[in-house]
Coordinates of C-alpha atoms in Angstrom, one line a residue:
X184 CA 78.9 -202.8 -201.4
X185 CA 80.7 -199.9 -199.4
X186 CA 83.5 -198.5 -200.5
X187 CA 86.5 -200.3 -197.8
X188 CA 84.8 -203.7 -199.4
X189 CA 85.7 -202.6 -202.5
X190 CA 89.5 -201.3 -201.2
X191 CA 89.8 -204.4 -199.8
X192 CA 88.9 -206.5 -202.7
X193 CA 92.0 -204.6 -204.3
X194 CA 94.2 -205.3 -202.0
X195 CA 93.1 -208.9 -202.0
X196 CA 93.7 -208.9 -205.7
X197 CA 97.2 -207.5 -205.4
X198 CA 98.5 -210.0 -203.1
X199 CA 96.1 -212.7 -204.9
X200 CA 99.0 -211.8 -207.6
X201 CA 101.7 -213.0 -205.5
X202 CA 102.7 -216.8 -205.5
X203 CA 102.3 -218.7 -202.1
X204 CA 102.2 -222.0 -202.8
X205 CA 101.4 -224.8 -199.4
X206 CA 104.5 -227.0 -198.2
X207 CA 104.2 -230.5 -197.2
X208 CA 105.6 -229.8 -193.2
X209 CA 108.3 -231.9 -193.9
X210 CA 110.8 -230.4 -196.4
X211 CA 113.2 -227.6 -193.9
X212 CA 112.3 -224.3 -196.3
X213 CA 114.3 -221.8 -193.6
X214 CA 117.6 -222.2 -195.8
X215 CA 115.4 -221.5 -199.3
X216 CA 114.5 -218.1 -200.5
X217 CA 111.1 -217.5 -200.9
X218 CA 111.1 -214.6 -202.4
X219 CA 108.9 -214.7 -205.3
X220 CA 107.2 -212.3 -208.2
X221 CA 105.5 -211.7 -211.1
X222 CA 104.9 -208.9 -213.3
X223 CA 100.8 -208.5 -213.2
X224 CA 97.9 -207.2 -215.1
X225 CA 95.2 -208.7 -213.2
X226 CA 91.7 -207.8 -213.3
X227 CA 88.9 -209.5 -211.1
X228 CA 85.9 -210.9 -212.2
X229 CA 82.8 -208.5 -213.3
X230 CA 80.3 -207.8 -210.3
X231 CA 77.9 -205.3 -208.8
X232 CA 76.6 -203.4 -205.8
X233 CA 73.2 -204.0 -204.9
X234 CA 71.0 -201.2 -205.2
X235 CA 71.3 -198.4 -203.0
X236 CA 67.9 -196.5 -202.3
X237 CA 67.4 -193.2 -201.3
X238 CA 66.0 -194.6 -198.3
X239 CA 69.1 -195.9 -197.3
X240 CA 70.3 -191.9 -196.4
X241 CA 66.9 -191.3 -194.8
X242 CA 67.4 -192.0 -191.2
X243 CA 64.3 -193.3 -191.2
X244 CA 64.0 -195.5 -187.9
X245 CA 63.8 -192.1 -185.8
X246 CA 60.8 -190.1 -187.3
X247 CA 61.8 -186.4 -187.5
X248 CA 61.7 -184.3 -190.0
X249 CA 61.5 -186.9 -193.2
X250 CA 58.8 -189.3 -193.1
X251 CA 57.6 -191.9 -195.9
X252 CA 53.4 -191.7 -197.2
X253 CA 51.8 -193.5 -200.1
X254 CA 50.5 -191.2 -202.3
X255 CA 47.6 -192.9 -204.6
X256 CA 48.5 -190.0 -207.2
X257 CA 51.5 -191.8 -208.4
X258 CA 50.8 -195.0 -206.8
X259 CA 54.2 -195.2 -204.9
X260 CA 55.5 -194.3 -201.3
X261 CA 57.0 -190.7 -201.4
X262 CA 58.7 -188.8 -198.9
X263 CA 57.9 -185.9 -197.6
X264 CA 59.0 -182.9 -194.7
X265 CA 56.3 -182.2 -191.8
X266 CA 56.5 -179.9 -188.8
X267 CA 53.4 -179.2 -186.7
X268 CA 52.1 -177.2 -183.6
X269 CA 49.4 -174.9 -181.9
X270 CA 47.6 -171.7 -181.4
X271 CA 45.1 -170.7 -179.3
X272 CA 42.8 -168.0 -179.9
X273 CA 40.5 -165.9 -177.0
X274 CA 38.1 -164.0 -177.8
X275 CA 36.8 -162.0 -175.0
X276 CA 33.1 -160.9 -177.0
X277 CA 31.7 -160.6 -180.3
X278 CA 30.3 -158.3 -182.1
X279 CA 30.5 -158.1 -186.1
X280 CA 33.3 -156.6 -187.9
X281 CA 36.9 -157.0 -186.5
X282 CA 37.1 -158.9 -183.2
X283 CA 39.5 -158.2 -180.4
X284 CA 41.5 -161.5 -179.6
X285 CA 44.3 -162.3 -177.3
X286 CA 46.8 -165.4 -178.7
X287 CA 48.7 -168.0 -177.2
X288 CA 51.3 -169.1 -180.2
X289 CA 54.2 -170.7 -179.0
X290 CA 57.2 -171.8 -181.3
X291 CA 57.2 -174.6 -184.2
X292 CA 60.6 -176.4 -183.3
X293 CA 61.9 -178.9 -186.5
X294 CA 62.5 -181.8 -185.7
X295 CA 65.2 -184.1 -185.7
X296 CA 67.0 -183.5 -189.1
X297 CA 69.0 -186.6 -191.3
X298 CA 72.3 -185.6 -191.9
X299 CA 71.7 -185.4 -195.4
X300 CA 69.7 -182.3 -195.0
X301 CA 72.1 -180.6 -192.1
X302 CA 74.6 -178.9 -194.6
X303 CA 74.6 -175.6 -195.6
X304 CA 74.8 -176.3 -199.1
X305 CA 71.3 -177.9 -199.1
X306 CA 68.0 -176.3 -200.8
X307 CA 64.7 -177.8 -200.1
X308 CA 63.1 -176.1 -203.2
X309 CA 59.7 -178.1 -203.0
X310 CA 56.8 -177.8 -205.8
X311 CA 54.1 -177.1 -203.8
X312 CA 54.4 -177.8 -199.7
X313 CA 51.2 -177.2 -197.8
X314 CA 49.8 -175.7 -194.3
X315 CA 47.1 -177.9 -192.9
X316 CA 45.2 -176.1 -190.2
X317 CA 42.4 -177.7 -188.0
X318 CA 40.1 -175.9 -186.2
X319 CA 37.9 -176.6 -183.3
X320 CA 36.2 -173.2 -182.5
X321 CA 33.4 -172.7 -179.0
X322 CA 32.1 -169.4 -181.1
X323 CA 28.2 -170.1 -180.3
X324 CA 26.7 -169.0 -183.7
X325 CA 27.8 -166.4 -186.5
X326 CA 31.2 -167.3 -189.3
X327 CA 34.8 -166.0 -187.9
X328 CA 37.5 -164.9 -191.0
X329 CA 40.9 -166.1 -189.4
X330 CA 43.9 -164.8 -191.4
X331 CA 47.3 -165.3 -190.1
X332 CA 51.1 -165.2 -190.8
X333 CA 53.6 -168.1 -190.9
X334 CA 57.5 -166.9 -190.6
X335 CA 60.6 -169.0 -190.6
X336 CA 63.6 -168.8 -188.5
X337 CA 67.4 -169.9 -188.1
X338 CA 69.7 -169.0 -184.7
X339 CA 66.4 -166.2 -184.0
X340 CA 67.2 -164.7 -187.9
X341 CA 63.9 -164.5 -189.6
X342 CA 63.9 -166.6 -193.2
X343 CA 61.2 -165.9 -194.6
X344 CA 57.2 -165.5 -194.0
X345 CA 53.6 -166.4 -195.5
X346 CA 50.0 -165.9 -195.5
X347 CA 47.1 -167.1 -194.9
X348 CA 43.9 -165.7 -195.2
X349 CA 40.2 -166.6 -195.7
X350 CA 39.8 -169.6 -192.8
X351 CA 36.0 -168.8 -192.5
X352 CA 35.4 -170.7 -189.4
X353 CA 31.4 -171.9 -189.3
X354 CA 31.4 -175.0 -187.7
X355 CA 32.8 -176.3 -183.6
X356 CA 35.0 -178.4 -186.2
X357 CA 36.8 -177.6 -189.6
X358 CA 39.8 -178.0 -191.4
X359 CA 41.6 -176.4 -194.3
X360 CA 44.5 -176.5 -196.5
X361 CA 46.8 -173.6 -198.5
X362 CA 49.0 -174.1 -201.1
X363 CA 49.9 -173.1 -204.2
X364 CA 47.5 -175.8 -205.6
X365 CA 45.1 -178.4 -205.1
X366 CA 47.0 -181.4 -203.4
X367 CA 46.4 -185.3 -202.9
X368 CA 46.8 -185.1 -199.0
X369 CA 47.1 -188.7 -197.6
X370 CA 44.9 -190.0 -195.3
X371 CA 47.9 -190.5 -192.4
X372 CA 48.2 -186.9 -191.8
X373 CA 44.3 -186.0 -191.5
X374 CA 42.2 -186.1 -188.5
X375 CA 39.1 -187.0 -189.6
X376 CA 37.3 -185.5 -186.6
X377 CA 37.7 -182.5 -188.3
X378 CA 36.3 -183.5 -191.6
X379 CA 36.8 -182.6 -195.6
X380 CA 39.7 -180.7 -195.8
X381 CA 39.1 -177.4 -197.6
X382 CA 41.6 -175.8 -200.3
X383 CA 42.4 -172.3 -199.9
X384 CA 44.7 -171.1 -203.1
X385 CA 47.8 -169.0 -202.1
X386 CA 47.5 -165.1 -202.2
X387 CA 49.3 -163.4 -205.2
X388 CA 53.0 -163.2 -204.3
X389 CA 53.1 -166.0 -201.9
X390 CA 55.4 -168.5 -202.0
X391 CA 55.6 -171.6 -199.0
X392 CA 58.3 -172.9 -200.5
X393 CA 60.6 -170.4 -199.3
X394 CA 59.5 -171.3 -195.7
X395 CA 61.6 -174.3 -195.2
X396 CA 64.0 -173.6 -198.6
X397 CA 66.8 -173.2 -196.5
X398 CA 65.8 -175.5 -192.8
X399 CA 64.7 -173.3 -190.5
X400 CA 64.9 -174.9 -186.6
X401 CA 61.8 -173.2 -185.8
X402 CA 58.9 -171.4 -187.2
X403 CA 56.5 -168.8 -185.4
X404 CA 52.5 -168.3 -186.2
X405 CA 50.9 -164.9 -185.7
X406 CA 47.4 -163.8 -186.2
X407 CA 47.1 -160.9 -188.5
X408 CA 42.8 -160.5 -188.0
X409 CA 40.0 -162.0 -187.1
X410 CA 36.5 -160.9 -187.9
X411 CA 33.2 -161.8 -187.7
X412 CA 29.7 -161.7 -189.5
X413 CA 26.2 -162.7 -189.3
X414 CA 26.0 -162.6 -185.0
X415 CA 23.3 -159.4 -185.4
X416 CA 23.4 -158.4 -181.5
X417 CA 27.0 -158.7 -179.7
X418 CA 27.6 -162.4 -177.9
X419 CA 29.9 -161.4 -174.5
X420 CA 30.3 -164.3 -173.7
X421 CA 34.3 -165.6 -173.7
X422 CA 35.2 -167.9 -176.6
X423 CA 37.9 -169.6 -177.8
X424 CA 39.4 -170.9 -181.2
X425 CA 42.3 -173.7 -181.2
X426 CA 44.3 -174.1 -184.3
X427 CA 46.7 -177.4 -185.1
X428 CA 48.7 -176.4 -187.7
X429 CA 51.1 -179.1 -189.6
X430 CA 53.5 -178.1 -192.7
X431 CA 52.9 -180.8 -195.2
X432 CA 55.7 -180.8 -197.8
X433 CA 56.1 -183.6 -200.2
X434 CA 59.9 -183.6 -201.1
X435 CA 58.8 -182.7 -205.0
X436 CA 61.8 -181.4 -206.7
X437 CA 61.4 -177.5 -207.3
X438 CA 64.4 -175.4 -210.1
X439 CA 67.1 -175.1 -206.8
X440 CA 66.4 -178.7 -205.2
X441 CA 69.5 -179.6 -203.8
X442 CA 70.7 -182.0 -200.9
X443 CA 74.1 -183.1 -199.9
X444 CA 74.9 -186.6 -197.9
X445 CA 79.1 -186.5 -196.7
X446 CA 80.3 -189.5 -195.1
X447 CA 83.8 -191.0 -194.5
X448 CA 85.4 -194.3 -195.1
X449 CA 88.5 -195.3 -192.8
X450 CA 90.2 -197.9 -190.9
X451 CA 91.6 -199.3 -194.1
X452 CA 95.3 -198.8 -193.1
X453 CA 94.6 -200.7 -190.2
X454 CA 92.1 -203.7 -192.0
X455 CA 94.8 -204.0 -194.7
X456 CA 98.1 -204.0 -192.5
X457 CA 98.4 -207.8 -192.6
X458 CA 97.6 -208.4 -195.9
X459 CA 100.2 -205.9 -197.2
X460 CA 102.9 -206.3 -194.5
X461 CA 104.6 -208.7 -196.6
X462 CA 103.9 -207.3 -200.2
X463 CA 107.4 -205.7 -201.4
X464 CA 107.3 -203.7 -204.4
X465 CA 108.4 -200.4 -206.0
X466 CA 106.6 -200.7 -208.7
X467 CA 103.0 -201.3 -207.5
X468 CA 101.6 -199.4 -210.6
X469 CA 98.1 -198.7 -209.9
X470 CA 94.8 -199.9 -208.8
X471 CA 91.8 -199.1 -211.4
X472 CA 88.2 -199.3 -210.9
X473 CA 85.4 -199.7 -213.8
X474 CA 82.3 -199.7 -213.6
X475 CA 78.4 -198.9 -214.8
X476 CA 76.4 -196.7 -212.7
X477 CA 72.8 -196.6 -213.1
X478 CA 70.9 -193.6 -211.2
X479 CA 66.9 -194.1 -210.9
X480 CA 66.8 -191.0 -209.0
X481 CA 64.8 -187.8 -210.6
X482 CA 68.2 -185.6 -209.3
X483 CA 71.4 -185.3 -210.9
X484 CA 74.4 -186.5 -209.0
X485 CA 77.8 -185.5 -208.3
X486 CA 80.1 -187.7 -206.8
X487 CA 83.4 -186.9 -205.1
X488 CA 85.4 -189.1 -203.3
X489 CA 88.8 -188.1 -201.7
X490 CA 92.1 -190.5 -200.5
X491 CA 92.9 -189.6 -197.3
X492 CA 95.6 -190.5 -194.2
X493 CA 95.1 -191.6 -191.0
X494 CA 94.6 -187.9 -189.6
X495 CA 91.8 -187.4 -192.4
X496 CA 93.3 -185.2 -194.4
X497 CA 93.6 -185.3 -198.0
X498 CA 96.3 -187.2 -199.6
X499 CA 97.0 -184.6 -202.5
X500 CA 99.6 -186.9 -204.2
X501 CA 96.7 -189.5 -205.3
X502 CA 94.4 -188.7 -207.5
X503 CA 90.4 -187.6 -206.4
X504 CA 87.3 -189.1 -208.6
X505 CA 84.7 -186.6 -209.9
X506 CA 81.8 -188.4 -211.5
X507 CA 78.5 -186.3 -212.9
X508 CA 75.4 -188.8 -213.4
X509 CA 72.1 -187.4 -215.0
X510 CA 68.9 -187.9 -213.4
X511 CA 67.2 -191.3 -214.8
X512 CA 69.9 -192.4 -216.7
X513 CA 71.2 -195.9 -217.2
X514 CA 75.0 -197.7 -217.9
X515 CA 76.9 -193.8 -217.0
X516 CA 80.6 -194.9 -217.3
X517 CA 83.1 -194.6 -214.4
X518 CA 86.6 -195.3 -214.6
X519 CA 89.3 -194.1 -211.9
X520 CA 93.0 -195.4 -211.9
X521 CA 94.7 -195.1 -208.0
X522 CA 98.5 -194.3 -208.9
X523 CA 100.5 -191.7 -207.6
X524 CA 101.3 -188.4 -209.7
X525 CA 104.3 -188.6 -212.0
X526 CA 107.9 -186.8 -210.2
X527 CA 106.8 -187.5 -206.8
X528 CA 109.6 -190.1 -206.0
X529 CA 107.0 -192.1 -203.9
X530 CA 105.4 -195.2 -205.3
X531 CA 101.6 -196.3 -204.4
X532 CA 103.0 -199.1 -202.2
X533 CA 104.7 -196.2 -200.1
X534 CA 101.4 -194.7 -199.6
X535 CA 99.1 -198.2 -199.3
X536 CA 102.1 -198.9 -196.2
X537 CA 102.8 -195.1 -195.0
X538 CA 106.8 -195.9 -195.8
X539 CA 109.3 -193.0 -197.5
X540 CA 107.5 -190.4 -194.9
X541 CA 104.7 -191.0 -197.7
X542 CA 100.5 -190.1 -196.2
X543 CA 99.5 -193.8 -195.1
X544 CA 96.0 -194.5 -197.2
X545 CA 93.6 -194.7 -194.8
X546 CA 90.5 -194.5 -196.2
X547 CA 88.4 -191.9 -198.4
X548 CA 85.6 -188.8 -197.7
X549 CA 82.8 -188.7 -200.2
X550 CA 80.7 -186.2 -201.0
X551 CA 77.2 -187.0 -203.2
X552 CA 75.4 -183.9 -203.7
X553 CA 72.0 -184.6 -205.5
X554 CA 70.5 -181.4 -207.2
X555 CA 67.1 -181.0 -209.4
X556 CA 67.1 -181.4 -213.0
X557 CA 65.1 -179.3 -215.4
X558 CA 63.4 -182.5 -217.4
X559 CA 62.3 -183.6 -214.0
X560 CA 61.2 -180.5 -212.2
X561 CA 57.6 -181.6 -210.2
X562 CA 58.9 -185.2 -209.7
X563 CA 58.1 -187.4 -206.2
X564 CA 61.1 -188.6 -204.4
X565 CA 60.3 -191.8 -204.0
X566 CA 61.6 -194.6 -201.2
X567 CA 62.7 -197.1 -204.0
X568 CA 64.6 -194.5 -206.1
X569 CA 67.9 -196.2 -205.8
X570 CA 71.3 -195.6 -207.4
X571 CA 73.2 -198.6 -208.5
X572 CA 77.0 -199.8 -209.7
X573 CA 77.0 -202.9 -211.7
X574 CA 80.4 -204.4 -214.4
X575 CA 82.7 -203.5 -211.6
X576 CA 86.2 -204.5 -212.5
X577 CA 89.0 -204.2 -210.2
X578 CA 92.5 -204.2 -211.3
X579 CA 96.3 -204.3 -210.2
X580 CA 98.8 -203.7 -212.3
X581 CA 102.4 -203.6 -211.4
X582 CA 106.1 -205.6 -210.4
X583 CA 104.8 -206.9 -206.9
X584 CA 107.1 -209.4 -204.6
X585 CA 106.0 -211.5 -202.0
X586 CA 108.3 -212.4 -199.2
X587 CA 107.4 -215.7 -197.7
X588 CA 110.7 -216.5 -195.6

């Protein structure tokens, strides 16, 4: 249930409170006051939200950046990150040792990003992402050594940049992997033309990680060497090597894991004006929310959400919620009472109907950051992690009037 569902229910509630009674159309009531009220303490029914997956903040009918894979490690559908692109290697003649080679690397652009990952507060601190390179090489006969250099960039500002060496190239087609260890790699991302991928461990100090830690929007391959062995007399004939290169990075949460989804709520001022117009109170107490929130994600969560007016700024005399919720945890408590702050001469109804040159409630910005937890560092994210709210209680408390003339 989004949040102006549950706003609304509360304003239902309030004027719920309010006695209106139906007429037989005979009786004349324009001489009788209808003015009526009732002092009110009213809470609705328990209910819940249904589950809200991680899926959900995704944007997964566009594929971009964040795609889905089952992974037969852990038996589930994981996301993950994934960039690809192309080099082209030529080679104008052989001879063994180190081989002069002209290259043809254009750029690595990201794709598309969710907004959940387009913040600057995010971290993609992943456990172990990976560099898939095929290889289709026209060398007639001998073994090539390809090593080459992987660097990031933001607005042309280099990130950061890795290694990788010891792509011993033997056959028309191959295919190989880096990372910093041995990884299940799904079947959708392989091209089986080019066989059995083969694992080549990280150098000492490298870190891939730290290529797309903070989202580069493009990244930039260039051969360090190339060298040959085993071709005895020089071969002068021209050949060429092409590389496909794909980044591979499962979002498995690394120590500084964190991603950030903002999102707005209005239109409430505007979806509540007739059922308030009537409502006439100055003491319209509070609104208070309960509930249990259960998080099945492995990431902590902070929750902020802010009133604001109808110009979307904050409403600093109403009171924000701040709720921390551990990773895997179940039944996390939430309580938040809506009232305005003691000495400010305004009531809530002067803010819930903009009167008294009080902010009019419009609506409310949240803010969910989700950051990695240390009992849950090498975790999947998975497509059903989900967070939920469940024993919702809504309540109004307050003098409230209801005209009805």
């Amino acid at each position: 249930m989004k949040t102006n569902q549950i706003t609304k229910l509360c304003a239902m509630s309030m004027v719920a409170c309010c006695f209106v009674s139906c007429m037989d159309d005979k009786y004349d009531l324009d001489k009788v006051d209808m003015t009526v009220g009732s002092n009110v303490d009213l809470w609705l029914p328990h209910f819940s939200t249904g589950s809200l997956e991680l899926s959900n903040f995704m944007d997964l009918d566009q594929l971009g950046f964040v795609d889905t894979v089952f992974n037969e490690v852990v038996d589930d559908t994981i996301f993950y990150a994934q960039a690809s692109g192309a080099f082209k290697i030529t080679i104008p003649f052989i001879a063994d040792g180190d081989v002069e080679f002209t290259e043809d690397a254009p750029p690595i652009y990201i794709a598309s990003l969710p907004d959940i990952f387009k913040k600057e507060e995010v971290t993609l601190d992943l456990d172990n992402p990976v560099i898939v390179a095929n290889v289709y090489s026209t060398v007639p006969r001998g073994q090539m050594a390809l090593d080459f250099k992987i660097s990031s960039y933001k607005n042309d500002k280099e990130l950061s940049s890795c290694h990788v060496s010891g792509l011993t190239i033997r056959d028309p087609y191959s295919c190989f992997y880096a990372a910093a260890r041995e990884e299940f790699l799904p079947a959708k991302i392989l091209n089986p033309q080019y066989g059995t991928p083969n694992y080549l461990p990280l150098e000492t100090g490298e870190k891939y990680s730290d290529l797309i830690k903070i989202i580069p929007d493009k990244l930039q391959t260039y051969v360090t060497r190339l060298s040959s062995s085993g071709f005895g007399m020089p071969v002068f004939l021209p050949s060429e090597i092409d590389v496909d290169l794909s980044v591979y990075a499962p979002l498995c949460v690394g120590k500084d894991f964190c991603i950030v989804y903002h999102t707005e709520e209005t239109g409430w001022s505007e979806d509540l004006a007739e059922d308030i117009d009537e409502v006439l109170s100055d003491d319209l107490f509070s609104i208070a929310l309960e509930a249990l929130i259960d998080n099945q994600v492995a990431l902590d969560a902070e929750l902020e959400i802010v009133p604001i007016d109808v110009n979307g700024e904050e409403i600093v005399g109403l009171p924000k919620i701040y709720q921390e919720v551990t990773a895997k945890t179940n039944g996390v408590p939430l309580r938040y009472e809506l009232k305005t702050k003691e000495g400010s001469g305004l009531s809530l109804l002067d803010y819930v109907k903009g009167t008294n040159n009080a902010p009019q409630l419009d609506g409310v910005k949240i803010t969910c950051k989700l950051k990695a937890n240390e009992s849950h560092l090498g975790e999947y994210l998975r497509t059903k992690d989900f967070v939920k709210m469940r024993n919702i209680r809504l309540g109004v408390k307050g003098n409230i009037y209801y005209d009805a003339n």
